[in-house]
DNA sequence: TGGAGCGTAATTTTT
DNA sequence: TTACGCTCCA
């Protein structure tokens, strides 16, 4: 039936499976796309192809996870000559759109505010307080996680309460109920609501599902491996009738399980849709043979996956470099040196990326890069919108759209300082609570103002200010932002601050005005509400700008979907990657492995995996073992090089040669010889260079690597006898203020810092510094 | 009322 | 290390 289609640009240069996916007609389609296999190309071509076969663009819905991916897809589809009008959204943006249309059916009123992570935590704390749940008992963050998980599963507070069997869970259930009540009062939704409410809407309203099914004849979902239950349901409902659902993804790149993403969704797609056509994209166009080989070998260690045979016609290229260092600083220095050398050899800075598991690692790297004058950028876009001054400004705007938004109101009521203090605010809150009226209404109440004497005058002035802003904000969005800045006094306060030589936070808020202008130009019908929604949905990943002319630093999570000619992954150490929290449950190690796999497969030509034998994190230096993932790589695709100094001969330990031979990880100790770099100077050896650390004697308590542990323990036992922890031994029962009763797994004394690992029934094993942690020994 | 300074506590990834 | 919350002081 597509005979009239010319083999146009749409089908040009596609390989066979790609072609098959693009030209698939009606019915469910699963595209299992390995890294670098041209997945985005397939999706965009498929969308264009569908339009070519007569499907109106506006009847196609494409769903992505990040705004960046959505924008990219739009751009490319338009580049293929397809008219605008296709629905290309993130799940969350789609949620906003549908809730603005149908939200009232699920208790979301027009003008609703989106509560971000920080806002929502405030509300959780408030709910905990209202329920009398003390935050020393249950961390607000943990409660928030539980609520989030419940929402992902569409569990209402009542349903959650039904499940709860422990004391803590019942407490969470109460908080959850209160939390929902507070959000409802304020007409606020959190990120999870954007999905959950839509899923509930679709579940409860067959007529709406029907309407939307007519609207969306084809549904395409990208990164399907990252969908959670709510997203799964949304995709399902939206394609219920026509069953034209095309999902693309890769189980091996599922890295958001901790946030509720369910890898089962993609693994069991064929069970959900028995007639699904499955296409595997296994040819990799991105990486060298060696890199791909290492990645394949690593991921083969996972059980929960769908087998794929990744292959490439690319050159084998250089081996994957695995570098070992004595400590984190060395690692950072050598990486910076290497980047500098690569740059001198003609490699653009923007060709290089450094990935790490946790943000905390970036500091040392930044330092080393800065010293050398190497430009770098950190992918942390949310940061901008999370700045205090930005959130303050947005607070004023949020109130305009949603007068019930109490979080925003409390934020701005005394920012900048206008003499409305804690006591006044507390009285207002009490009144609002007692009379069941919105805070803003109470604030506007002349009677209330009169009661408050001096403070009341200030309240009246504040109310007047809000009215003025409202007047001024009737015009264009950027005008509204400027009006807030000038009228509220924020501008004045920030100017003063800037003049006094502080951080230039004025520039940041001015940037917000620029962002508003840009928004006005981009969108056909700009509105303040829509502008705020967009800002609320900005994420880290959206801010990754590969063309910035700078080395990119980012977490492994943020790296998904990107590619770079040169990639460094740092901190490949047990406890860091895989992360220690994941090591507690063996299933999570698979996700850590996938995370590593994602990082590795971002590299096109050169890949460096590094680890240090000890690393300082949060001011504490700890010994670190090499990551198990380094052992799981295809060893023939890797080259192990040891740059660490004086390999562990302290106190007349083993000879160096012995150490080399005994090295279980197969590292080559580097003394004078260095890794080959085509046409370039070899690396400078750090070892013989009289580095500043060479002569520094480390305290033995900082070590703990295998054999060294014995030495420390011997020293430790002597120390232990006299310490308060003398009778704390493995097996001893203790109580932690938060985690409850646990049992000591191991205990290791040090100078003023006794470390111990304690296993808890419900929280797994955790390591503490006993002197610092709220831990007591159980009597008897 | 507001700010500074202190002590304390804990530490992942973020649409 | 750092961030937050609390108290105390101006």
mmCIF file of C-alpha atoms in Angstrom, chain A residues 173-482:
data_model
loop_
_atom_site.group_PDB
_atom_site.id
_atom_site.type_symbol
_atom_site.label_atom_id
_atom_site.label_comp_id
_atom_site.label_asym_id
_atom_site.label_seq_id
_atom_site.Cartn_x
_atom_site.Cartn_y
_atom_site.Cartn_z
ATOM 1 C CA UNK A 173 0.883 6.312 55.364
ATOM 2 C CA UNK A 174 -0.403 9.014 57.690
ATOM 3 C CA UNK A 175 2.089 11.509 56.326
ATOM 4 C CA UNK A 176 1.207 10.561 52.767
ATOM 5 C CA UNK A 177 -2.442 11.280 53.414
ATOM 6 C CA UNK A 178 -1.662 14.620 55.008
ATOM 7 C CA UNK A 179 0.765 15.464 52.228
ATOM 8 C CA UNK A 180 -1.897 14.910 49.621
ATOM 9 C CA UNK A 181 -4.293 17.030 51.597
ATOM 10 C CA UNK A 182 -1.795 19.880 51.754
ATOM 11 C CA UNK A 183 -1.067 19.672 48.041
ATOM 12 C CA UNK A 184 -4.757 19.716 47.255
ATOM 13 C CA UNK A 185 -5.278 22.772 49.436
ATOM 14 C CA UNK A 186 -2.557 24.556 47.561
ATOM 15 C CA UNK A 187 -3.510 23.311 44.148
ATOM 16 C CA UNK A 188 -0.035 21.946 43.732
ATOM 17 C CA UNK A 189 1.174 18.803 42.024
ATOM 18 C CA UNK A 190 4.540 17.126 42.334
ATOM 19 C CA UNK A 191 6.449 15.477 39.505
ATOM 20 C CA UNK A 192 4.904 12.111 40.218
ATOM 21 C CA UNK A 193 1.418 13.571 40.054
ATOM 22 C CA UNK A 194 2.039 14.625 36.483
ATOM 23 C CA UNK A 195 2.141 10.933 35.661
ATOM 24 C CA UNK A 196 -0.062 9.420 38.315
ATOM 25 C CA UNK A 197 -2.977 11.789 37.836
ATOM 26 C CA UNK A 198 -2.939 11.222 34.103
ATOM 27 C CA UNK A 199 -2.858 7.472 34.591
ATOM 28 C CA UNK A 200 -5.779 7.741 37.012
ATOM 29 C CA UNK A 201 -7.595 9.977 34.606
ATOM 30 C CA UNK A 202 -7.261 7.436 31.829
ATOM 31 C CA UNK A 203 -8.120 4.534 34.070
ATOM 32 C CA UNK A 204 -11.311 6.170 35.250
ATOM 33 C CA UNK A 205 -12.572 7.801 32.088
ATOM 34 C CA UNK A 206 -13.112 5.532 29.127
ATOM 35 C CA UNK A 207 -14.602 8.379 27.154
ATOM 36 C CA UNK A 208 -11.429 10.392 27.415
ATOM 37 C CA UNK A 209 -9.326 7.410 26.472
ATOM 38 C CA UNK A 210 -11.562 7.035 23.453
ATOM 39 C CA UNK A 211 -11.114 10.655 22.460
ATOM 40 C CA UNK A 212 -7.381 10.519 22.890
ATOM 41 C CA UNK A 213 -7.140 7.308 20.923
ATOM 42 C CA UNK A 214 -8.789 9.015 18.032
ATOM 43 C CA UNK A 215 -6.412 11.895 18.397
ATOM 44 C CA UNK A 216 -3.300 9.738 18.617
ATOM 45 C CA UNK A 217 -3.359 7.093 15.939
ATOM 46 C CA UNK A 218 0.270 6.243 16.478
ATOM 47 C CA UNK A 219 2.171 6.352 19.735
ATOM 48 C CA UNK A 220 5.962 6.200 19.825
ATOM 49 C CA UNK A 221 7.790 5.849 23.118
ATOM 50 C CA UNK A 222 11.527 6.325 23.325
ATOM 51 C CA UNK A 223 13.742 4.961 26.124
ATOM 52 C CA UNK A 224 11.014 2.533 27.011
ATOM 53 C CA UNK A 225 13.321 0.712 29.423
ATOM 54 C CA UNK A 226 13.046 3.695 31.750
ATOM 55 C CA UNK A 227 9.283 3.770 32.057
ATOM 56 C CA UNK A 228 7.739 3.300 35.471
ATOM 57 C CA UNK A 229 4.369 1.765 36.089
ATOM 58 C CA UNK A 230 2.423 4.988 35.649
ATOM 59 C CA UNK A 231 4.178 5.748 32.378
ATOM 60 C CA UNK A 232 3.606 2.215 31.225
ATOM 61 C CA UNK A 233 -0.114 2.605 31.844
ATOM 62 C CA UNK A 234 -0.244 5.952 30.088
ATOM 63 C CA UNK A 235 1.368 4.515 26.979
ATOM 64 C CA UNK A 236 -0.936 1.547 27.124
ATOM 65 C CA UNK A 237 -4.137 3.515 27.486
ATOM 66 C CA UNK A 238 -3.198 5.962 24.791
ATOM 67 C CA UNK A 239 -2.737 3.161 22.284
ATOM 68 C CA UNK A 240 -5.436 0.867 23.564
ATOM 69 C CA UNK A 241 -7.709 0.999 20.601
ATOM 70 C CA UNK A 242 -5.482 1.060 17.558
ATOM 71 C CA UNK A 243 -2.535 -0.751 19.163
ATOM 72 C CA UNK A 244 -0.124 1.236 17.037
ATOM 73 C CA UNK A 245 2.452 1.434 19.744
ATOM 74 C CA UNK A 246 6.099 1.541 18.851
ATOM 75 C CA UNK A 247 8.571 1.438 21.697
ATOM 76 C CA UNK A 248 12.312 1.757 21.428
ATOM 77 C CA UNK A 249 14.903 1.148 24.040
ATOM 78 C CA UNK A 250 17.565 -1.080 25.455
ATOM 79 C CA UNK A 251 17.197 -3.090 28.648
ATOM 80 C CA UNK A 252 20.954 -2.836 29.073
ATOM 81 C CA UNK A 253 20.622 0.908 29.446
ATOM 82 C CA UNK A 254 17.953 0.890 32.110
ATOM 83 C CA UNK A 255 19.446 3.023 34.864
ATOM 84 C CA UNK A 256 16.505 4.546 36.642
ATOM 85 C CA UNK A 257 15.226 1.568 38.552
ATOM 86 C CA UNK A 258 15.836 3.413 41.812
ATOM 87 C CA UNK A 259 13.306 5.957 40.700
ATOM 88 C CA UNK A 260 10.643 3.434 39.956
ATOM 89 C CA UNK A 261 11.521 2.595 36.362
ATOM 90 C CA UNK A 262 10.638 -1.025 35.760
ATOM 91 C CA UNK A 263 12.861 -2.914 33.385
ATOM 92 C CA UNK A 264 10.092 -5.492 33.164
ATOM 93 C CA UNK A 265 8.128 -3.138 30.952
ATOM 94 C CA UNK A 266 10.528 -3.659 28.087
ATOM 95 C CA UNK A 267 11.512 -7.222 28.921
ATOM 96 C CA UNK A 268 7.877 -8.270 28.857
ATOM 97 C CA UNK A 269 6.629 -6.153 25.994
ATOM 98 C CA UNK A 270 6.117 -9.286 23.943
ATOM 99 C CA UNK A 271 3.980 -10.754 26.677
ATOM 100 C CA UNK A 272 1.843 -7.629 26.734
ATOM 101 C CA UNK A 273 1.595 -7.632 22.966
ATOM 102 C CA UNK A 274 1.966 -11.198 21.702
ATOM 103 C CA UNK A 275 1.673 -10.023 18.110
ATOM 104 C CA UNK A 276 4.497 -7.528 18.514
ATOM 105 C CA UNK A 277 7.135 -7.360 15.839
ATOM 106 C CA UNK A 278 10.603 -7.230 17.345
ATOM 107 C CA UNK A 279 13.503 -5.573 15.571
ATOM 108 C CA UNK A 280 17.030 -5.701 16.920
ATOM 109 C CA UNK A 281 19.473 -2.967 16.064
ATOM 110 C CA UNK A 282 22.839 -4.508 16.783
ATOM 111 C CA UNK A 283 25.217 -2.768 14.474
ATOM 112 C CA UNK A 284 27.092 -0.056 16.290
ATOM 113 C CA UNK A 285 28.182 2.998 14.336
ATOM 114 C CA UNK A 286 29.711 4.850 17.229
ATOM 115 C CA UNK A 287 32.557 3.084 18.958
ATOM 116 C CA UNK A 288 35.748 1.322 18.075
ATOM 117 C CA UNK A 289 35.809 -2.468 18.116
ATOM 118 C CA UNK A 290 37.794 -2.569 21.330
ATOM 119 C CA UNK A 291 35.407 -0.325 23.209
ATOM 120 C CA UNK A 292 32.435 -2.331 22.029
ATOM 121 C CA UNK A 293 34.143 -5.578 22.929
ATOM 122 C CA UNK A 294 34.854 -4.394 26.452
ATOM 123 C CA UNK A 295 31.299 -3.170 26.866
ATOM 124 C CA UNK A 296 29.766 -6.393 25.581
ATOM 125 C CA UNK A 297 31.846 -8.515 27.900
ATOM 126 C CA UNK A 298 30.870 -6.382 30.871
ATOM 127 C CA UNK A 299 27.159 -6.420 30.247
ATOM 128 C CA UNK A 300 27.166 -10.153 29.574
ATOM 129 C CA UNK A 301 27.474 -10.531 33.343
ATOM 130 C CA UNK A 302 23.902 -9.385 33.790
ATOM 131 C CA UNK A 303 21.079 -11.870 34.015
ATOM 132 C CA UNK A 304 18.075 -9.635 33.496
ATOM 133 C CA UNK A 305 18.476 -8.697 29.880
ATOM 134 C CA UNK A 306 17.734 -9.590 26.321
ATOM 135 C CA UNK A 307 20.715 -10.933 24.514
ATOM 136 C CA UNK A 308 22.104 -8.831 21.731
ATOM 137 C CA UNK A 309 25.130 -9.379 19.532
ATOM 138 C CA UNK A 310 26.663 -5.985 19.185
ATOM 139 C CA UNK A 311 29.037 -5.601 16.278
ATOM 140 C CA UNK A 312 30.686 -2.885 14.305
ATOM 141 C CA UNK A 313 32.488 -2.285 11.071
ATOM 142 C CA UNK A 314 34.586 0.379 12.759
ATOM 143 C CA UNK A 315 38.302 -0.050 13.352
ATOM 144 C CA UNK A 316 39.332 -1.983 16.453
ATOM 145 C CA UNK A 317 41.178 1.112 17.596
ATOM 146 C CA UNK A 318 43.178 1.452 20.789
ATOM 147 C CA UNK A 319 42.591 -0.732 23.787
ATOM 148 C CA UNK A 320 40.542 0.582 26.634
ATOM 149 C CA UNK A 321 42.964 2.113 29.120
ATOM 150 C CA UNK A 322 42.515 1.100 32.714
ATOM 151 C CA UNK A 323 44.517 3.311 34.992
ATOM 152 C CA UNK A 324 45.253 2.850 38.657
ATOM 153 C CA UNK A 325 46.376 5.659 40.935
ATOM 154 C CA UNK A 326 47.376 6.036 44.522
ATOM 155 C CA UNK A 327 44.709 8.565 45.256
ATOM 156 C CA UNK A 328 42.031 10.751 43.820
ATOM 157 C CA UNK A 329 44.278 13.760 43.317
ATOM 158 C CA UNK A 330 46.672 11.793 41.140
ATOM 159 C CA UNK A 331 43.795 10.572 39.085
ATOM 160 C CA UNK A 332 42.496 14.074 38.541
ATOM 161 C CA UNK A 333 45.936 15.433 37.711
ATOM 162 C CA UNK A 334 46.752 12.815 35.175
ATOM 163 C CA UNK A 335 43.396 13.093 33.494
ATOM 164 C CA UNK A 336 43.880 16.833 33.212
ATOM 165 C CA UNK A 337 47.410 16.306 31.869
ATOM 166 C CA UNK A 338 46.142 13.841 29.337
ATOM 167 C CA UNK A 339 43.395 16.158 28.175
ATOM 168 C CA UNK A 340 45.916 18.928 27.806
ATOM 169 C CA UNK A 341 48.124 16.694 25.697
ATOM 170 C CA UNK A 342 45.250 15.525 23.569
ATOM 171 C CA UNK A 343 44.322 19.134 23.030
ATOM 172 C CA UNK A 344 47.839 20.002 21.975
ATOM 173 C CA UNK A 345 47.594 17.119 19.562
ATOM 174 C CA UNK A 346 44.580 18.735 17.945
ATOM 175 C CA UNK A 347 41.660 17.266 19.862
ATOM 176 C CA UNK A 348 38.954 19.798 20.655
ATOM 177 C CA UNK A 349 38.098 20.198 24.318
ATOM 178 C CA UNK A 350 34.477 19.573 23.491
ATOM 179 C CA UNK A 351 35.455 16.116 22.231
ATOM 180 C CA UNK A 352 36.246 15.103 25.774
ATOM 181 C CA UNK A 353 33.943 14.106 28.603
ATOM 182 C CA UNK A 354 34.525 12.928 32.140
ATOM 183 C CA UNK A 355 31.893 10.814 33.853
ATOM 184 C CA UNK A 356 31.543 9.932 37.513
ATOM 185 C CA UNK A 357 29.075 8.107 39.671
ATOM 186 C CA UNK A 358 28.441 10.840 42.213
ATOM 187 C CA UNK A 359 28.581 14.586 41.842
ATOM 188 C CA UNK A 360 30.881 14.910 44.821
ATOM 189 C CA UNK A 361 33.714 13.534 42.696
ATOM 190 C CA UNK A 362 33.702 16.486 40.352
ATOM 191 C CA UNK A 363 35.433 18.891 42.697
ATOM 192 C CA UNK A 364 38.914 17.446 42.421
ATOM 193 C CA UNK A 365 38.611 17.189 38.679
ATOM 194 C CA UNK A 366 37.480 20.778 38.377
ATOM 195 C CA UNK A 367 40.422 21.893 40.418
ATOM 196 C CA UNK A 368 42.920 20.114 38.204
ATOM 197 C CA UNK A 369 41.309 21.415 35.051
ATOM 198 C CA UNK A 370 41.140 24.955 36.334
ATOM 199 C CA UNK A 371 44.794 25.052 37.293
ATOM 200 C CA UNK A 372 45.721 24.159 33.744
ATOM 201 C CA UNK A 373 43.293 26.612 32.224
ATOM 202 C CA UNK A 374 41.292 23.868 30.552
ATOM 203 C CA UNK A 375 37.756 25.057 29.881
ATOM 204 C CA UNK A 376 35.107 22.759 31.278
ATOM 205 C CA UNK A 377 31.413 22.733 31.889
ATOM 206 C CA UNK A 378 29.377 20.776 34.323
ATOM 207 C CA UNK A 379 26.051 19.420 33.255
ATOM 208 C CA UNK A 380 23.950 20.644 36.094
ATOM 209 C CA UNK A 381 21.263 22.690 34.500
ATOM 210 C CA UNK A 382 18.754 22.492 37.271
ATOM 211 C CA UNK A 383 21.237 24.417 39.291
ATOM 212 C CA UNK A 384 20.262 27.620 37.566
ATOM 213 C CA UNK A 385 16.599 27.327 38.346
ATOM 214 C CA UNK A 386 17.387 26.124 41.841
ATOM 215 C CA UNK A 387 19.269 29.251 42.772
ATOM 216 C CA UNK A 388 17.694 31.101 45.621
ATOM 217 C CA UNK A 389 17.265 34.355 43.751
ATOM 218 C CA UNK A 390 15.660 32.598 40.804
ATOM 219 C CA UNK A 391 13.265 30.677 42.972
ATOM 220 C CA UNK A 392 12.397 33.859 44.808
ATOM 221 C CA UNK A 393 11.541 35.600 41.582
ATOM 222 C CA UNK A 394 9.537 32.647 40.363
ATOM 223 C CA UNK A 395 7.724 32.596 43.685
ATOM 224 C CA UNK A 396 6.110 35.944 42.948
ATOM 225 C CA UNK A 397 5.049 34.710 39.526
ATOM 226 C CA UNK A 398 3.659 31.470 40.877
ATOM 227 C CA UNK A 399 1.404 33.343 43.272
ATOM 228 C CA UNK A 400 -0.069 35.228 40.347
ATOM 229 C CA UNK A 401 -1.068 32.027 38.621
ATOM 230 C CA UNK A 402 -1.998 30.073 41.701
ATOM 231 C CA UNK A 403 -2.951 32.191 44.711
ATOM 232 C CA UNK A 404 -3.270 29.038 46.798
ATOM 233 C CA UNK A 405 0.425 28.229 46.368
ATOM 234 C CA UNK A 406 1.474 28.462 49.964
ATOM 235 C CA UNK A 407 5.017 27.263 49.476
ATOM 236 C CA UNK A 408 5.639 30.109 47.069
ATOM 237 C CA UNK A 409 3.916 32.598 49.309
ATOM 238 C CA UNK A 410 5.960 31.693 52.362
ATOM 239 C CA UNK A 411 9.048 31.933 50.285
ATOM 240 C CA UNK A 412 8.459 35.505 49.194
ATOM 241 C CA UNK A 413 6.527 36.986 52.058
ATOM 242 C CA UNK A 414 9.709 38.257 53.602
ATOM 243 C CA UNK A 415 12.102 38.095 50.681
ATOM 244 C CA UNK A 416 13.654 40.570 50.378
ATOM 245 C CA UNK A 417 13.364 41.356 54.078
ATOM 246 C CA UNK A 418 10.407 43.589 54.766
ATOM 247 C CA UNK A 419 9.980 43.093 58.462
ATOM 248 C CA UNK A 420 7.468 40.279 58.392
ATOM 249 C CA UNK A 421 9.042 37.902 60.853
ATOM 250 C CA UNK A 422 8.606 34.425 62.125
ATOM 251 C CA UNK A 423 6.108 35.292 64.824
ATOM 252 C CA UNK A 424 3.853 37.126 62.434
ATOM 253 C CA UNK A 425 3.972 34.307 59.928
ATOM 254 C CA UNK A 426 3.201 31.754 62.569
ATOM 255 C CA UNK A 427 0.192 33.695 63.721
ATOM 256 C CA UNK A 428 -1.035 33.946 60.154
ATOM 257 C CA UNK A 429 -0.595 30.245 59.618
ATOM 258 C CA UNK A 430 -2.452 29.469 62.823
ATOM 259 C CA UNK A 431 -5.318 31.688 61.772
ATOM 260 C CA UNK A 432 -5.458 30.133 58.326
ATOM 261 C CA UNK A 433 -5.456 26.693 59.852
ATOM 262 C CA UNK A 434 -8.164 27.544 62.363
ATOM 263 C CA UNK A 435 -10.464 29.200 59.868
ATOM 264 C CA UNK A 436 -9.704 26.796 57.035
ATOM 265 C CA UNK A 437 -8.888 29.630 54.741
ATOM 266 C CA UNK A 438 -6.031 29.996 52.267
ATOM 267 C CA UNK A 439 -3.070 31.860 53.682
ATOM 268 C CA UNK A 440 -3.236 34.616 51.111
ATOM 269 C CA UNK A 441 -6.834 35.324 51.987
ATOM 270 C CA UNK A 442 -6.022 35.634 55.670
ATOM 271 C CA UNK A 443 -3.189 37.937 54.786
ATOM 272 C CA UNK A 444 -5.494 40.187 52.841
ATOM 273 C CA UNK A 445 -8.003 40.279 55.681
ATOM 274 C CA UNK A 446 -8.203 43.833 57.014
ATOM 275 C CA UNK A 447 -9.439 42.589 60.362
ATOM 276 C CA UNK A 448 -6.487 40.278 60.755
ATOM 277 C CA UNK A 449 -4.151 43.073 59.767
ATOM 278 C CA UNK A 450 -5.665 45.400 62.341
ATOM 279 C CA UNK A 451 -5.202 42.790 65.050
ATOM 280 C CA UNK A 452 -1.538 42.629 64.312
ATOM 281 C CA UNK A 453 -0.795 46.297 64.835
ATOM 282 C CA UNK A 454 2.648 47.201 63.509
ATOM 283 C CA UNK A 455 3.114 43.933 61.664
ATOM 284 C CA UNK A 456 -0.328 44.403 60.156
ATOM 285 C CA UNK A 457 0.816 47.542 58.390
ATOM 286 C CA UNK A 458 3.632 45.623 56.826
ATOM 287 C CA UNK A 459 1.197 42.970 55.712
ATOM 288 C CA UNK A 460 -0.983 45.604 54.112
ATOM 289 C CA UNK A 461 2.024 46.946 52.268
ATOM 290 C CA UNK A 462 2.901 43.466 51.077
ATOM 291 C CA UNK A 463 -0.611 42.855 49.820
ATOM 292 C CA UNK A 464 -0.485 46.140 47.981
ATOM 293 C CA UNK A 465 2.787 45.084 46.414
ATOM 294 C CA UNK A 466 1.245 41.844 45.161
ATOM 295 C CA UNK A 467 -1.595 43.819 43.583
ATOM 296 C CA UNK A 468 0.834 46.127 41.869
ATOM 297 C CA UNK A 469 2.738 43.198 40.492
ATOM 298 C CA UNK A 470 -0.448 41.625 39.271
ATOM 299 C CA UNK A 471 -1.297 44.812 37.388
ATOM 300 C CA UNK A 472 2.127 45.017 35.850
ATOM 301 C CA UNK A 473 2.155 41.366 34.883
ATOM 302 C CA UNK A 474 -0.782 41.573 32.530
ATOM 303 C CA UNK A 475 1.538 42.182 29.576
ATOM 304 C CA UNK A 476 4.188 39.957 28.050
ATOM 305 C CA UNK A 477 5.921 37.322 30.145
ATOM 306 C CA UNK A 478 9.288 39.042 30.152
ATOM 307 C CA UNK A 479 7.561 42.212 31.325
ATOM 308 C CA UNK A 480 6.053 40.292 34.193
ATOM 309 C CA UNK A 481 9.451 39.024 35.238
ATOM 310 C CA UNK A 482 10.959 42.518 35.088
#
